[in-house]
Short mmCIF file of C-alpha atoms in Angstrom, two decimals:
data_model
loop_
_atom_site.label_atom_id
_atom_site.label_comp_id
_atom_site.label_asym_id
_atom_site.label_seq_id
_atom_site.Cartn_x
_atom_site.Cartn_y
_atom_site.Cartn_z
CA SER P 153 -83.85 103.38 -48.30
CA PHE P 154 -80.28 104.26 -47.33
CA VAL P 155 -78.80 102.89 -44.12
CA LEU P 156 -75.61 104.58 -42.95
CA THR P 157 -74.09 103.32 -39.71
CA PHE P 158 -71.20 104.80 -37.80
CA LYS P 159 -69.45 104.68 -34.47
CA ASP P 160 -67.26 107.71 -33.78
CA HIS P 161 -65.31 108.73 -36.96
CA TYR P 162 -67.49 111.82 -37.30
CA LEU P 163 -65.58 113.54 -40.12
CA GLU P 164 -65.69 110.43 -42.35
CA THR P 165 -69.39 110.08 -41.62
CA GLU P 166 -70.04 113.74 -42.44
CA ASN P 167 -68.20 113.39 -45.78
CA CYS P 168 -70.11 110.23 -46.65
CA LEU P 169 -73.45 111.77 -45.75
CA ALA P 170 -72.65 114.89 -47.80
CA SER P 171 -71.93 112.77 -50.88
CA VAL P 172 -75.12 110.78 -50.39
CA VAL P 173 -77.24 113.90 -50.09
CA ARG P 174 -75.45 115.45 -53.10
CA TYR P 175 -76.48 112.55 -55.35
CA ALA P 176 -79.76 111.51 -53.71
CA SER P 177 -81.63 113.24 -56.54
CA GLU P 178 -80.57 110.30 -58.72
CA CYS P 179 -83.24 108.36 -56.83
CA ALA P 180 -86.90 109.27 -57.27
CA SER P 181 -87.48 109.44 -53.53
CA ALA P 182 -85.21 108.36 -50.77
CA GLU P 183 -85.28 107.84 -47.05
CA PHE P 184 -82.11 107.92 -44.97
CA LEU P 185 -81.61 106.01 -41.76
CA VAL P 186 -78.42 107.22 -40.06
CA VAL P 187 -77.40 105.05 -37.13
CA ASP P 188 -75.00 106.22 -34.43
CA ASP P 189 -74.00 102.85 -33.03
CA GLY P 190 -72.99 103.92 -29.54
CA SER P 191 -70.36 106.55 -30.32
CA THR P 192 -68.30 107.49 -27.29
CA ALA P 193 -65.69 109.84 -28.74
CA PRO P 194 -66.25 113.52 -28.05
CA GLY P 195 -67.34 115.73 -30.93
CA GLY P 196 -70.44 113.94 -32.17
CA GLU P 197 -72.92 116.71 -31.46
CA PRO P 198 -72.00 118.80 -34.55
CA LEU P 199 -72.67 115.75 -36.76
CA HIS P 200 -75.99 115.09 -35.07
CA ALA P 201 -76.90 118.77 -35.54
CA LEU P 202 -75.86 118.55 -39.22
CA ILE P 203 -78.14 115.57 -39.76
CA LYS P 204 -81.07 117.47 -38.25
CA ALA P 205 -80.24 120.55 -40.38
CA LEU P 206 -80.14 118.45 -43.56
CA VAL P 207 -83.73 117.42 -42.96
CA ARG P 208 -84.76 121.09 -43.02
CA VAL P 209 -82.54 122.14 -45.93
CA VAL P 210 -82.82 119.15 -48.25
CA GLY P 211 -86.36 118.21 -47.29
CA THR P 212 -85.37 114.57 -47.37
CA ASP P 213 -86.56 112.01 -44.89
CA ILE P 214 -83.51 111.55 -42.65
CA LYS P 215 -83.91 109.67 -39.39
CA LEU P 216 -81.15 109.72 -36.79
CA ILE P 217 -81.13 106.57 -34.67
CA ARG P 218 -78.88 106.72 -31.62
CA HIS P 219 -77.83 103.65 -29.69
CA THR P 220 -76.60 104.28 -26.17
CA LYS P 221 -74.26 101.30 -26.48
CA SER P 222 -72.76 99.67 -29.52
CA LEU P 223 -74.72 96.77 -30.98
CA GLY P 224 -72.05 96.08 -33.59
CA TYR P 225 -72.22 96.82 -37.31
CA LEU P 226 -74.34 93.85 -38.36
CA GLN P 227 -76.97 94.28 -35.64
CA ALA P 228 -77.12 98.06 -36.17
CA VAL P 229 -77.74 97.56 -39.91
CA THR P 230 -80.28 94.80 -39.27
CA ASP P 231 -82.25 96.93 -36.82
CA ALA P 232 -82.28 99.91 -39.19
CA THR P 233 -83.40 97.80 -42.16
CA ARG P 234 -86.44 96.75 -40.15
CA MET P 235 -87.47 100.43 -40.08
CA ALA P 236 -86.79 101.01 -43.78
CA LYS P 237 -89.80 101.66 -45.98
CA GLY P 238 -88.16 101.69 -49.40
CA LEU P 239 -88.44 99.09 -52.12
CA LEU P 240 -84.63 98.89 -52.43
CA LEU P 241 -82.03 99.03 -49.68
CA VAL P 242 -78.60 100.66 -49.88
CA THR P 243 -76.25 100.00 -46.97
CA LEU P 244 -73.30 102.35 -46.64
CA ASN P 245 -70.12 102.27 -44.67
CA ASN P 246 -69.25 105.68 -43.30
CA ASP P 247 -65.88 105.81 -45.10
CA LEU P 248 -67.49 105.79 -48.57
CA THR P 249 -67.82 108.76 -50.88
CA LEU P 250 -70.37 108.39 -53.64
CA HIS P 251 -69.75 109.79 -57.10
CA ARG P 252 -72.05 111.09 -59.80
CA PHE P 253 -74.19 108.41 -61.48
CA CYS P 254 -73.25 105.76 -58.90
CA LEU P 255 -76.79 105.46 -57.58
CA SER P 256 -78.57 105.84 -60.91
CA ASN P 257 -76.32 103.19 -62.51
CA MET P 258 -77.04 100.74 -59.71
CA LEU P 259 -80.79 101.42 -60.00
CA LEU P 260 -80.57 100.94 -63.76
CA THR P 261 -79.18 97.46 -63.15
CA PHE P 262 -82.27 96.53 -61.14
CA ARG P 263 -84.60 97.99 -63.77
CA THR P 264 -82.95 96.25 -66.73
CA HIS P 265 -82.21 92.94 -64.98
CA PRO P 266 -85.15 92.11 -62.68
CA GLN P 267 -83.59 88.77 -61.73
CA VAL P 268 -80.72 90.60 -59.95
CA GLY P 269 -81.03 90.69 -56.18
CA LEU P 270 -77.86 92.54 -55.17
CA VAL P 271 -75.88 95.36 -56.76
CA ALA P 272 -72.72 96.99 -55.43
CA PRO P 273 -70.67 99.88 -56.77
CA ARG P 274 -67.08 99.74 -57.85
CA PHE P 275 -64.88 100.70 -54.89
CA VAL P 276 -61.87 102.85 -55.77
CA ASP P 277 -59.32 104.17 -53.28
CA GLU P 278 -57.88 107.68 -53.30
CA THR P 279 -55.01 106.61 -55.60
CA GLY P 280 -57.39 105.28 -58.27
CA LYS P 281 -56.73 101.62 -57.49
CA VAL P 282 -59.82 99.43 -57.70
CA LEU P 283 -60.58 97.72 -54.40
CA GLU P 284 -63.62 95.87 -55.69
CA ALA P 285 -65.45 96.05 -59.01
CA GLY P 286 -68.18 93.49 -58.67
CA GLY P 287 -68.86 89.91 -57.99
CA ILE P 288 -71.09 86.97 -58.59
CA ILE P 289 -72.92 84.91 -55.99
CA PHE P 290 -73.57 81.38 -57.22
CA ASN P 291 -76.50 79.08 -56.38
CA ASP P 292 -74.38 77.29 -53.77
CA ALA P 293 -73.82 80.70 -52.01
CA LYS P 294 -70.14 80.80 -52.97
CA GLY P 295 -68.90 84.08 -54.34
CA TRP P 296 -66.37 85.33 -56.83
CA SER P 297 -65.13 88.91 -57.13
CA TYR P 298 -63.23 90.69 -59.84
CA GLY P 299 -61.41 93.93 -60.56
CA ARG P 300 -59.25 94.07 -57.44
CA GLY P 301 -55.98 95.87 -58.12
CA ASP P 302 -57.01 97.27 -61.51
CA VAL P 303 -56.54 100.96 -62.23
CA ALA P 304 -59.81 102.83 -62.65
CA ARG P 305 -59.84 104.73 -65.94
CA ASP P 306 -62.96 106.73 -65.07
CA GLN P 307 -64.16 106.83 -61.49
CA HIS P 308 -67.70 107.72 -62.60
CA SER P 309 -68.33 104.80 -64.91
CA LEU P 310 -69.13 101.22 -64.02
CA ALA P 311 -66.74 99.72 -66.53
CA PRO P 312 -63.28 98.88 -65.13
#
């Protein structure tokens, strides 16, 4: 299950959704929960229409959830995850753009390491600088991240 939340920022959301749909075939079957968390800026109707059109064109299960007032990111994600039916959950910020093999590589991690409970992609900005390349959560719930500031050699691979 994919959960994509947004409030306003329609163009970013449209770009993110397009990249998700482009690479959704990397997953055997996927459901998409797209949450409009109380957008108030004008111009949202074309995005809502696009989401409905994607259901017809792609044939994928895409649900548009519209909040009349903003619940905030965390509550919007939490509410959507309660509706999710999938075995795995992917939460997306609307300013992300997925790349080829991103989803299949993350799924491979779960298949080959069943003890893993959380997987995240490497985040690279438009200049190729790595924003985040992974992390470890320890038994005491403290975390450690790595890769920040590195230069990505290949934006499609998992290796920094």
